[in-house]
GROMACS .gro file of C-alpha atoms in nm:
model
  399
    1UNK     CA    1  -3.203   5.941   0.010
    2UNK     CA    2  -3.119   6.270  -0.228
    3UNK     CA    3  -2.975   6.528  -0.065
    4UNK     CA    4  -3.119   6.850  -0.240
    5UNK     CA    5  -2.936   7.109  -0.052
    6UNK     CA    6  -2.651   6.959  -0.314
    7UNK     CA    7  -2.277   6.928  -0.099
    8UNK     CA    8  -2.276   7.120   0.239
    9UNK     CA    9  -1.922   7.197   0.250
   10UNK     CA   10  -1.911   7.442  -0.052
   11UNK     CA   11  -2.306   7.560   0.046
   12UNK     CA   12  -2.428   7.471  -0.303
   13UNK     CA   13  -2.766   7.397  -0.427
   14UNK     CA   14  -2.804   7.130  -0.756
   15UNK     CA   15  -3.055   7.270  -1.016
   16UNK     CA   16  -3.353   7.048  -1.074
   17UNK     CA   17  -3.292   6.971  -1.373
   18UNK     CA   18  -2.921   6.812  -1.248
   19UNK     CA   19  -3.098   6.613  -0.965
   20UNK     CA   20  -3.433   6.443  -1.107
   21UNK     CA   21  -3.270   6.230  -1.353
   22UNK     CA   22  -3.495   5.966  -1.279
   23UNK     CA   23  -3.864   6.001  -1.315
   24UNK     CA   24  -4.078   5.715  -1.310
   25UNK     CA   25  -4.177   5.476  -1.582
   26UNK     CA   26  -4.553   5.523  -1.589
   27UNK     CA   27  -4.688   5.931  -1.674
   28UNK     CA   28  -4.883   6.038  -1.388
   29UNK     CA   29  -5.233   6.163  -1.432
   30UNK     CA   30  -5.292   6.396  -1.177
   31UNK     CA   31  -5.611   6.601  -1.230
   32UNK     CA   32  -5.871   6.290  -1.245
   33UNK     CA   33  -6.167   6.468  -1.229
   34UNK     CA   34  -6.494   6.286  -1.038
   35UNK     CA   35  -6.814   6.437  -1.146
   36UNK     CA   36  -6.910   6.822  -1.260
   37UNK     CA   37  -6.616   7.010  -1.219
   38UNK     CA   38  -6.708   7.211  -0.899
   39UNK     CA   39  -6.761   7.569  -0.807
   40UNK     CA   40  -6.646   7.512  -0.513
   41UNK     CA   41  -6.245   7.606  -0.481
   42UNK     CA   42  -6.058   7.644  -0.134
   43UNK     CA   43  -5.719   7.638   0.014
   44UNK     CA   44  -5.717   7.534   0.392
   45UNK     CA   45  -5.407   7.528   0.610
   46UNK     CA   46  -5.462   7.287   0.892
   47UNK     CA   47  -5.231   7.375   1.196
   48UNK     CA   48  -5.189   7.416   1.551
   49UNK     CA   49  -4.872   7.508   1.756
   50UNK     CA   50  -4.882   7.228   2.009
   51UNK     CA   51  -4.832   6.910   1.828
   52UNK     CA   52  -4.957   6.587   1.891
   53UNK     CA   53  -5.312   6.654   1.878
   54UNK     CA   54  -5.362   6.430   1.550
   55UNK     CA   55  -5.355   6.671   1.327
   56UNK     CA   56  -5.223   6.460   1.024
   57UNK     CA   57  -5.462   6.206   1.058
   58UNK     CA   58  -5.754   6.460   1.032
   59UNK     CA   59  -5.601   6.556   0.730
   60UNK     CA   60  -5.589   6.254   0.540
   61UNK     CA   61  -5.954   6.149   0.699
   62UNK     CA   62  -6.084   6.452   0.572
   63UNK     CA   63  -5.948   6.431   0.230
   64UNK     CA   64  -6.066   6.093   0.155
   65UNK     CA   65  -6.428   6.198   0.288
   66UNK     CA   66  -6.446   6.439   0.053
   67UNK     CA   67  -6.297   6.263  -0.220
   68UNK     CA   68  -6.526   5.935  -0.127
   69UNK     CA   69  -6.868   6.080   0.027
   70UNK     CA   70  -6.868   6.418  -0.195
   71UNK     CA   71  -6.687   6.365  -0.488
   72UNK     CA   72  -6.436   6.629  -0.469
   73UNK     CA   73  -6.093   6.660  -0.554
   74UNK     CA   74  -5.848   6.697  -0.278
   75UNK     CA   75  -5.488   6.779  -0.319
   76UNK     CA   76  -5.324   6.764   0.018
   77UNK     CA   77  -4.973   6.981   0.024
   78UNK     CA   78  -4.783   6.736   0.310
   79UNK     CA   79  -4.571   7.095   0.433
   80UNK     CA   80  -4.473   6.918   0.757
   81UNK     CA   81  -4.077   6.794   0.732
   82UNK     CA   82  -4.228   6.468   0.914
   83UNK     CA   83  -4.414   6.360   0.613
   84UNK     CA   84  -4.716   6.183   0.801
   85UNK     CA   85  -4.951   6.201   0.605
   86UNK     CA   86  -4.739   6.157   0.292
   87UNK     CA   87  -4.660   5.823   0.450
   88UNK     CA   88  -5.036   5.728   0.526
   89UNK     CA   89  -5.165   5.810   0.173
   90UNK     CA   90  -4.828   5.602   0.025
   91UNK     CA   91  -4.630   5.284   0.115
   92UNK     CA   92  -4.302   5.414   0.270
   93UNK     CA   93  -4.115   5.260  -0.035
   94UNK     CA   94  -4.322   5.487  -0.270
   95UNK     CA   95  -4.215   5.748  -0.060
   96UNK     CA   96  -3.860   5.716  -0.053
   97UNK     CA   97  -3.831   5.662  -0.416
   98UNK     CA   98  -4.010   6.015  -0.470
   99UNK     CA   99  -3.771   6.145  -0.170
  100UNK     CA  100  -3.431   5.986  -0.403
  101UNK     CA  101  -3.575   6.119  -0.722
  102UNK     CA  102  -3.577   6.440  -0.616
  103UNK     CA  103  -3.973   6.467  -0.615
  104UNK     CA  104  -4.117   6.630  -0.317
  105UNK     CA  105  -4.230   6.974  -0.206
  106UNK     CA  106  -3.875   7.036  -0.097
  107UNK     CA  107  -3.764   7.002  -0.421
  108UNK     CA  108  -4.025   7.213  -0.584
  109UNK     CA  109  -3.920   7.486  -0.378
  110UNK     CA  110  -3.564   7.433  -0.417
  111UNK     CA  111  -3.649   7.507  -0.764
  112UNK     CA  112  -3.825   7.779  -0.751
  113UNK     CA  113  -3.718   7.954  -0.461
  114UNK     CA  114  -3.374   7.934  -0.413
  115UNK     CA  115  -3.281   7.832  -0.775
  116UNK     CA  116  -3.532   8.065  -0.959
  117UNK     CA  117  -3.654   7.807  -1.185
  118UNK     CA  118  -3.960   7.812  -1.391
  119UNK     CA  119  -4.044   7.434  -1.292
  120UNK     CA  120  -4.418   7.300  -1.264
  121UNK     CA  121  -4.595   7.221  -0.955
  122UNK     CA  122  -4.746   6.919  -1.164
  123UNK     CA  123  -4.418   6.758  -1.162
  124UNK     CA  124  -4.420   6.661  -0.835
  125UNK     CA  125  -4.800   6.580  -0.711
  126UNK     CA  126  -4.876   6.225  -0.701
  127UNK     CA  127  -5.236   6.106  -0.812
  128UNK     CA  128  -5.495   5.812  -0.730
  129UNK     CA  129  -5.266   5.802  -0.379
  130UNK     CA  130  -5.563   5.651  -0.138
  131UNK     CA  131  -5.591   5.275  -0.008
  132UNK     CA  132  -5.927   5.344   0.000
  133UNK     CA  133  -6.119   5.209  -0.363
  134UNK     CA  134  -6.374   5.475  -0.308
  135UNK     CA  135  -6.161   5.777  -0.290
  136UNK     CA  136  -5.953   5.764  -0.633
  137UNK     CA  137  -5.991   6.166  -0.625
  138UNK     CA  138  -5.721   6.237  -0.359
  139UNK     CA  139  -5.366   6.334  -0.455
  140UNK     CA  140  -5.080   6.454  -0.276
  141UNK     CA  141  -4.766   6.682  -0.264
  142UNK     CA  142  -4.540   6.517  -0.060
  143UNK     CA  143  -4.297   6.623   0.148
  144UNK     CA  144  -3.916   6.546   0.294
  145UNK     CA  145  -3.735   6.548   0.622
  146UNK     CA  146  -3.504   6.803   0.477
  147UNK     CA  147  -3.794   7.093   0.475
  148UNK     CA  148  -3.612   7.212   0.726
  149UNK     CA  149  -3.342   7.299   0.603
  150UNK     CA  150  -3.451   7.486   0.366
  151UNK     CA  151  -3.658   7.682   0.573
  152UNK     CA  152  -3.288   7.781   0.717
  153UNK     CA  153  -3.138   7.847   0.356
  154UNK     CA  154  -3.496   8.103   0.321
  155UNK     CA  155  -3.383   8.280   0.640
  156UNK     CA  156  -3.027   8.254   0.548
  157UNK     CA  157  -3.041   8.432   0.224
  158UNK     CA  158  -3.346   8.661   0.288
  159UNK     CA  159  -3.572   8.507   0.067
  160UNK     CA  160  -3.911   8.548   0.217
  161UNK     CA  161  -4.043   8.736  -0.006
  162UNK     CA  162  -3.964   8.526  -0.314
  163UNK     CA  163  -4.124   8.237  -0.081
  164UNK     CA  164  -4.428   8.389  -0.017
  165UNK     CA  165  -4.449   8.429  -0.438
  166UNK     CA  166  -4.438   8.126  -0.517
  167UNK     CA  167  -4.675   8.007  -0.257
  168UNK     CA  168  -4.917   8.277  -0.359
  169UNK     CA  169  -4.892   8.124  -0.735
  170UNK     CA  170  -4.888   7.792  -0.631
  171UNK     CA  171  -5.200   7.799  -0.426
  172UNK     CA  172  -5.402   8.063  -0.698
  173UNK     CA  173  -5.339   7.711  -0.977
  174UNK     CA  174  -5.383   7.457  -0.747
  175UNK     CA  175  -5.731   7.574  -0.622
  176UNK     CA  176  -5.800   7.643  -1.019
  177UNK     CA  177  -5.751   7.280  -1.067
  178UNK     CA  178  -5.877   7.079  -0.738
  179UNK     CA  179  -6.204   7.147  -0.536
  180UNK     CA  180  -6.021   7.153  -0.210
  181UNK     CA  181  -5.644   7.228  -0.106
  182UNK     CA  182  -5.553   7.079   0.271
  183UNK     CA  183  -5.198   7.235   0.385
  184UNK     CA  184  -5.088   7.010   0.640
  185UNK     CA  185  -4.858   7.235   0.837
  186UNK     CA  186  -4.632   7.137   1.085
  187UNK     CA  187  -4.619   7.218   1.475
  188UNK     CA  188  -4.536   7.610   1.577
  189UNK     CA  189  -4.490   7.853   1.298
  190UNK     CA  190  -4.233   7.874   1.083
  191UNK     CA  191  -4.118   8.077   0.742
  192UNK     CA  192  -4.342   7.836   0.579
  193UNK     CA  193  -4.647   7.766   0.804
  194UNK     CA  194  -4.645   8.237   0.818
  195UNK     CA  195  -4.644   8.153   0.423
  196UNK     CA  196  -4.933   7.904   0.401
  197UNK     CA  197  -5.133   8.116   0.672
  198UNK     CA  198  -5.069   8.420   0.499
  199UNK     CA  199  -5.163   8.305   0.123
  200UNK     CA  200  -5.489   7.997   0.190
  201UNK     CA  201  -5.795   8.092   0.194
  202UNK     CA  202  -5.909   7.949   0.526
  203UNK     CA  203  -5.775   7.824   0.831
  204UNK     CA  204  -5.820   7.506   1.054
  205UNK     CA  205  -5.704   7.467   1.398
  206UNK     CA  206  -5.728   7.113   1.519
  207UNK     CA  207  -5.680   7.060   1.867
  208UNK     CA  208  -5.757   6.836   2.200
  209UNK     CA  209  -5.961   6.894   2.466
  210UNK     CA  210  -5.645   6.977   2.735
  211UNK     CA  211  -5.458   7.262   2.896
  212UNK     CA  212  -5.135   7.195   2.663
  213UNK     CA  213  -5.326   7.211   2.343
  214UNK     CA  214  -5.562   7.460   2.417
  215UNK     CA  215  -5.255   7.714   2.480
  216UNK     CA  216  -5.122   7.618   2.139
  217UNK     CA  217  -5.424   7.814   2.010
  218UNK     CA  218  -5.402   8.082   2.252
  219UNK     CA  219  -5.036   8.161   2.091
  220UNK     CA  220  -5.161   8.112   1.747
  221UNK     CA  221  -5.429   8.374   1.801
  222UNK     CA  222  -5.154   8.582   2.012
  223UNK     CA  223  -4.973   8.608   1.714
  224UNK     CA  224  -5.197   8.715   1.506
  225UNK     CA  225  -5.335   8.990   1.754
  226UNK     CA  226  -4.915   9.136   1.737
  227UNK     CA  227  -4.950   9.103   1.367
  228UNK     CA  228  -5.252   9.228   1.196
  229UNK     CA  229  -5.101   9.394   0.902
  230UNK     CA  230  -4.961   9.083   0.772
  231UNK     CA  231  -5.320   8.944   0.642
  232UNK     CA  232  -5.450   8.629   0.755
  233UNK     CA  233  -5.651   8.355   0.626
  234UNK     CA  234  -5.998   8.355   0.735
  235UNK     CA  235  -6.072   8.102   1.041
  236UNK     CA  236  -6.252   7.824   0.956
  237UNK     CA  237  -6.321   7.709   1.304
  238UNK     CA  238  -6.162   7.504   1.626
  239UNK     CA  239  -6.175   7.125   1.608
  240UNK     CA  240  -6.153   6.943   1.932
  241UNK     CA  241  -5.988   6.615   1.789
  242UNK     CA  242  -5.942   6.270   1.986
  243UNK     CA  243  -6.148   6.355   2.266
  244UNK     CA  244  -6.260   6.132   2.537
  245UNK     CA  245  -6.668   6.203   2.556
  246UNK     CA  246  -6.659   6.000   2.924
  247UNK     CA  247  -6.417   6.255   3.082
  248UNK     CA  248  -6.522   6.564   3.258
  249UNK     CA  249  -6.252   6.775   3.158
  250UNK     CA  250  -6.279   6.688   2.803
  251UNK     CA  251  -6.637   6.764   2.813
  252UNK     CA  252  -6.560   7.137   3.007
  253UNK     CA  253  -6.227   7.204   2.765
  254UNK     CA  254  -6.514   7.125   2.473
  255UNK     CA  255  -6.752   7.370   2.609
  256UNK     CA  256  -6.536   7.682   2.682
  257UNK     CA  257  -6.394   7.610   2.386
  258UNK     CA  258  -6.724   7.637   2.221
  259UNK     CA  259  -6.853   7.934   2.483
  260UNK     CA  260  -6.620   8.181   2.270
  261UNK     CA  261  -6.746   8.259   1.951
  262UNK     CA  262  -6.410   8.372   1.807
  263UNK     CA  263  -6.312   8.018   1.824
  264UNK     CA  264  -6.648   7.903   1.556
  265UNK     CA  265  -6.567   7.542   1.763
  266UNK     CA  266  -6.713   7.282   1.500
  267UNK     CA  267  -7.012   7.097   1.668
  268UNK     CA  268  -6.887   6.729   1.588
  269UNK     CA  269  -6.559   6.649   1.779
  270UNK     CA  270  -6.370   6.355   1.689
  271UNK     CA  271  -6.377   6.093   1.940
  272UNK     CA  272  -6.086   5.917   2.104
  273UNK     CA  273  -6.117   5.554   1.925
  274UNK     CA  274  -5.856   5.333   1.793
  275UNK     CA  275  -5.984   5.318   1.470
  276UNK     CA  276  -5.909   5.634   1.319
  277UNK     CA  277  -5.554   5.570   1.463
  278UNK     CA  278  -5.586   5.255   1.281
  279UNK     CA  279  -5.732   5.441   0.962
  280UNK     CA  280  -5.346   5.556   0.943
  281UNK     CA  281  -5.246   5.201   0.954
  282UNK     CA  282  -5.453   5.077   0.732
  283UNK     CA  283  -5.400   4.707   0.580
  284UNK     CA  284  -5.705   4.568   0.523
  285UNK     CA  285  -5.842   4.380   0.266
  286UNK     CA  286  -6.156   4.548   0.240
  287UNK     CA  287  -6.091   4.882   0.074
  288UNK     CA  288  -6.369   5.063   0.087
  289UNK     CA  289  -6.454   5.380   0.298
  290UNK     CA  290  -6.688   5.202   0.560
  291UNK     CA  291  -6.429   4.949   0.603
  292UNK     CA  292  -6.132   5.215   0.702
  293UNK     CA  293  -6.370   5.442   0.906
  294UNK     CA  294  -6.599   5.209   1.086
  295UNK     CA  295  -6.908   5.261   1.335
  296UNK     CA  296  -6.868   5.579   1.555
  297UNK     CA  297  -6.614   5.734   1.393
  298UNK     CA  298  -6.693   5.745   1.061
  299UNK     CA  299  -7.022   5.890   1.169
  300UNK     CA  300  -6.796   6.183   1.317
  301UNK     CA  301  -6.600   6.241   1.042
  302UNK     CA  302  -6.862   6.235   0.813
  303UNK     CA  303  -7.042   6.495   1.061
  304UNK     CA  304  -6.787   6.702   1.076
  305UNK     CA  305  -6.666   6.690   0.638
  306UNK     CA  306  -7.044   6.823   0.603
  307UNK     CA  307  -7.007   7.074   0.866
  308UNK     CA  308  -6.663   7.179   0.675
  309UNK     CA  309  -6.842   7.196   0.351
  310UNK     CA  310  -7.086   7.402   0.509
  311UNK     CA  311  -6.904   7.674   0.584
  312UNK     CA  312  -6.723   7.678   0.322
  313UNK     CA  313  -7.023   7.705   0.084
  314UNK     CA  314  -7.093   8.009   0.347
  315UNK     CA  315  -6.789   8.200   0.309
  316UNK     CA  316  -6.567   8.423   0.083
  317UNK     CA  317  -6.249   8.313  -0.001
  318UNK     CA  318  -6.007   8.523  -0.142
  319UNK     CA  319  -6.059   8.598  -0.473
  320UNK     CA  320  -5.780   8.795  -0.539
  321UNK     CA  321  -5.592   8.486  -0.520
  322UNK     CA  322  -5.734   8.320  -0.808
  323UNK     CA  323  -5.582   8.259  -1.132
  324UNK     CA  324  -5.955   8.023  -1.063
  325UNK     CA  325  -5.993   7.795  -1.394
  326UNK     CA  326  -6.233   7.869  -1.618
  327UNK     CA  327  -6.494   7.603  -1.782
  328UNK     CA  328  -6.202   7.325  -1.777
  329UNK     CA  329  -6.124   7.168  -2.124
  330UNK     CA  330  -6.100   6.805  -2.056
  331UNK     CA  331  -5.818   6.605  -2.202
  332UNK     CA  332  -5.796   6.222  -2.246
  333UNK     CA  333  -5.592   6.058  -1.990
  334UNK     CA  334  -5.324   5.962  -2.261
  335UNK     CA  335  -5.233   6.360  -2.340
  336UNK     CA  336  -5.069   6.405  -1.919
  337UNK     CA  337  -4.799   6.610  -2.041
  338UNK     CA  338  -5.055   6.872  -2.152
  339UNK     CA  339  -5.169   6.903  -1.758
  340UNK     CA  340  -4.791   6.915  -1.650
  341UNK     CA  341  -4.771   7.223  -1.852
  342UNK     CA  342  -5.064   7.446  -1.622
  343UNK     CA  343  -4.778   7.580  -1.392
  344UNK     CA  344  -4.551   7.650  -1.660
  345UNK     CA  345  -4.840   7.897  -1.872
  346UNK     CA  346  -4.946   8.105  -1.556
  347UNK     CA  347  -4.752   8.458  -1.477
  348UNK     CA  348  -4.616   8.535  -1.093
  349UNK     CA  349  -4.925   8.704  -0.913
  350UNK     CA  350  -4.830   8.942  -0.809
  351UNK     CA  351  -4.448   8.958  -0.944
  352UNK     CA  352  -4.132   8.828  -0.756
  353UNK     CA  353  -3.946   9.150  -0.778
  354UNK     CA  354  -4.287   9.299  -0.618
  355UNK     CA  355  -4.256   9.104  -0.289
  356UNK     CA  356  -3.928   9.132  -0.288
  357UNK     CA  357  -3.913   9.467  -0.295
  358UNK     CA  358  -4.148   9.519   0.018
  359UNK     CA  359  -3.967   9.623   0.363
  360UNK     CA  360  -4.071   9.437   0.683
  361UNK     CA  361  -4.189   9.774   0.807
  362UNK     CA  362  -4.514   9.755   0.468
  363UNK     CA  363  -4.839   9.684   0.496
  364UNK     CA  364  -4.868   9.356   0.334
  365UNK     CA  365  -5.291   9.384   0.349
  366UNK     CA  366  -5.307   9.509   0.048
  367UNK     CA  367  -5.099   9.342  -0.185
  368UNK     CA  368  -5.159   9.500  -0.586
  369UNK     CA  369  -5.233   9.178  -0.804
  370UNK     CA  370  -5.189   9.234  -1.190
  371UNK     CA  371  -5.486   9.033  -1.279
  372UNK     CA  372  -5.686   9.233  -1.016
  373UNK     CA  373  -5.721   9.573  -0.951
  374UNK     CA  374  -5.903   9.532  -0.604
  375UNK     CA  375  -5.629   9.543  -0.235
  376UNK     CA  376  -5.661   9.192  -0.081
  377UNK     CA  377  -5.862   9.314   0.242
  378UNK     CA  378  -5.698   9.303   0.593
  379UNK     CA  379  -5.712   9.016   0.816
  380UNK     CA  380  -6.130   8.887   0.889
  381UNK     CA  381  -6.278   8.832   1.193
  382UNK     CA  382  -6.217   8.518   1.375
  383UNK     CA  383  -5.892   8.423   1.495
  384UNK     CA  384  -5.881   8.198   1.726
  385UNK     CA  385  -5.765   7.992   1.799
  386UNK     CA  386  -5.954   5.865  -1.549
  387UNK     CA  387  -6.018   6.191  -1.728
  388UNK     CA  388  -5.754   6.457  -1.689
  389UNK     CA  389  -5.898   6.796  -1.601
  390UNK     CA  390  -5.703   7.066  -1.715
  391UNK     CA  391  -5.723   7.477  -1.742
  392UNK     CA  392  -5.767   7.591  -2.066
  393UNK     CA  393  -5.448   7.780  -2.069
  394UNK     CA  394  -5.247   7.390  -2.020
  395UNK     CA  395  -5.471   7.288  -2.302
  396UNK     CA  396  -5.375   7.558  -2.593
  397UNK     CA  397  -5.049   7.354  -2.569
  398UNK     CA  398  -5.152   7.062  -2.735
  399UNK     CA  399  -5.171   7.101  -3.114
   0.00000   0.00000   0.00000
């Protein structure tokens, strides 16, 4: 596999242009739109503290619901350095190749954070990625062992602020472009989970119905309580994954959990059945939906997509955030280059120098966008816890 942080002996880090010399033979059409374009636009960072409580999973079932049951476009941004769910939405030899060519979300931000390049997000999302024939709508971002390690080189040379830039910019295209954004973040909270947390419009916090787990949510929301001026993404709600509906304790976890209202507990759980493990192993012949999420718990994770949808229909993301598409010019699917171009014609909201030039002492609530003149408000309550679609500013670049 690529290395991207370059030779570690002299501490060196390869442009981007000097490690993708390979891309691969066929163009990649990654804005296949299903449908009227949407109104609906959100960012969601799924996460939890504790891991193991099948977080991933619920990502990529999620994500092909909505791309197979509801038509929407789903980008997920694979942000955990264990790549799970980029390896259930690809074979692993897919996978590796993107790793080698230098084609992941660690290479993105290589790019753009360390190296300061102007490179496009589009570069390095991967379309029509699901095994499922019904949900050709879903496209990742994948990711890299080696996020890690660049989380260290962030730390290392102070670059938080230029991180949380380019996340900001990232995530005001991206949810221009797709109907839904899913952030799978990895367990605890790192530079890049704060970043995610800080910059999506909503928040998931998957969990199971146990001691361990629960306290990963207690520390989430503990953090948040020591850091209000920071801003956080509004909570979505609590879902009690993988639970056993025969056990006691499950069923009492489930209820307290529920009791508080800060939590906004979803009302469908996901039950503890082999199949949606097996919906991550997936090999059968049969591609469609019903086939991959059979009986009892498709019927929950249809439940609980709607109940997703629901409140997202019901709430206010951040609008500040949006460089939000307007009426989408649509392109024929032989004209890709024009979509890898949307990064490239959007400015830095708000500018690189800006974040960099706030002290760890400022009130990052109100951050002053260019575009916009209104403050991004302070944190909101509840915290527990083939046609190529393109922006019309990618399309004034085909003549």
């Amino acid at each position: 596999m690529g290395n991207p942080i370059g030779d570690p002996s002299a501490n060196q880090w390869r442009s981007q242009s000097e490690r993708s010399t390979r891309r691969h033979e066929q163009p990649i059409d990654i804005f296949v739109g299903r449908g009227a374009y949407s109104d609906m636009h959100a960012s969601i960072a799924v996460m939890n503290t504790k891991g193991g409580v099948g977080k991933s999973t619920l990502v990529l079932a999620l994500a092909e619901t909505l791309s197979a049951n509801h038509g929407k476009t789903v980008l997920v941004i694979d942000s955990d350095a264990q790549a799970s769910v980029s390896s259930m939405l690809m074979t692993i030899n897919s996978l590796h190749k993107l790793q080698t060519d230098g084609l992941t979300i660690v290479d993105f931000l290589v790019a753009t954070v360390l190296n300061g390049e102007g490179i496009a997000w589009s570069k390095f999302v991967v379309g029509n990625v699901s095994d499922v024939d019904d949900a050709r709508s879903v496209y990742v971002l994948p990711s890299d062992m080696q996020l890690t390690l660049f989380e260290r080189e962030v730390s290392k040379e102070s670059l938080h602020g230029r991180l949380r830039t380019v996340i900001s910019k990232l995530l005001a295209e991206v949810t221009g472009i797709f109907d839904i954004v899913l952030i799978d973040c990895p367990p605890g909270l790192s530079v890049l989970t704060e970043c995610w947390l800080r910059e999506a419009d909503y928040h998931i916090s998957p969990t199971k119905a146990d001691y361990v787990s629960v306290c990963g949510l207690e520390v989430f929301r503990r953090f948040k309580s020591l850091n209000p001026e920071m801003g956080f993404a509004e909570n979505l709600g609590v879902i009690v994954n993988m639970k056993d509906h025969a056990s006691t304790s499950d069923n009492e976890y489930h209820r307290w959990l529920a009791d508080n209202s800060e939590n906004r507990c979803f009302t469908d759980a996901i039950p503890r059945m082999g199949s949606l493990q097996d919906a991550a192993r997936f090999r059968s012949p049969d591609r469609s939906y019903m086939a991959k999420y059979p009986g009892q718990i498709g019927v929950a994770v249809k439940a609980l997509t709607a109940e997703v949808l629901a409140r997202l229909a019901a709430g206010k993301p951040r609008e500040m955030r949006g460089l939000r598409a307007a009426q989408p010019t649509v392109l024929p699917s032989s004209a890709p280059a024009a979509a890898l171009a949307v990064a490239d014609t959007m400015p830095l909201t708000p500018t690189i120098a800006a974040h960099e030039a706030f002290a760890p002492t400022v009130d990052a609530s109100v951050v002053v966008s260019a575009n916009v003149a209104e403050p991004v408000p302070a944190s909101v309550p509840g915290t527990f816890a083939p046609q190529v679609v393109v922006s019309k500013a990618a399309a004034q670049v085909e003549t």
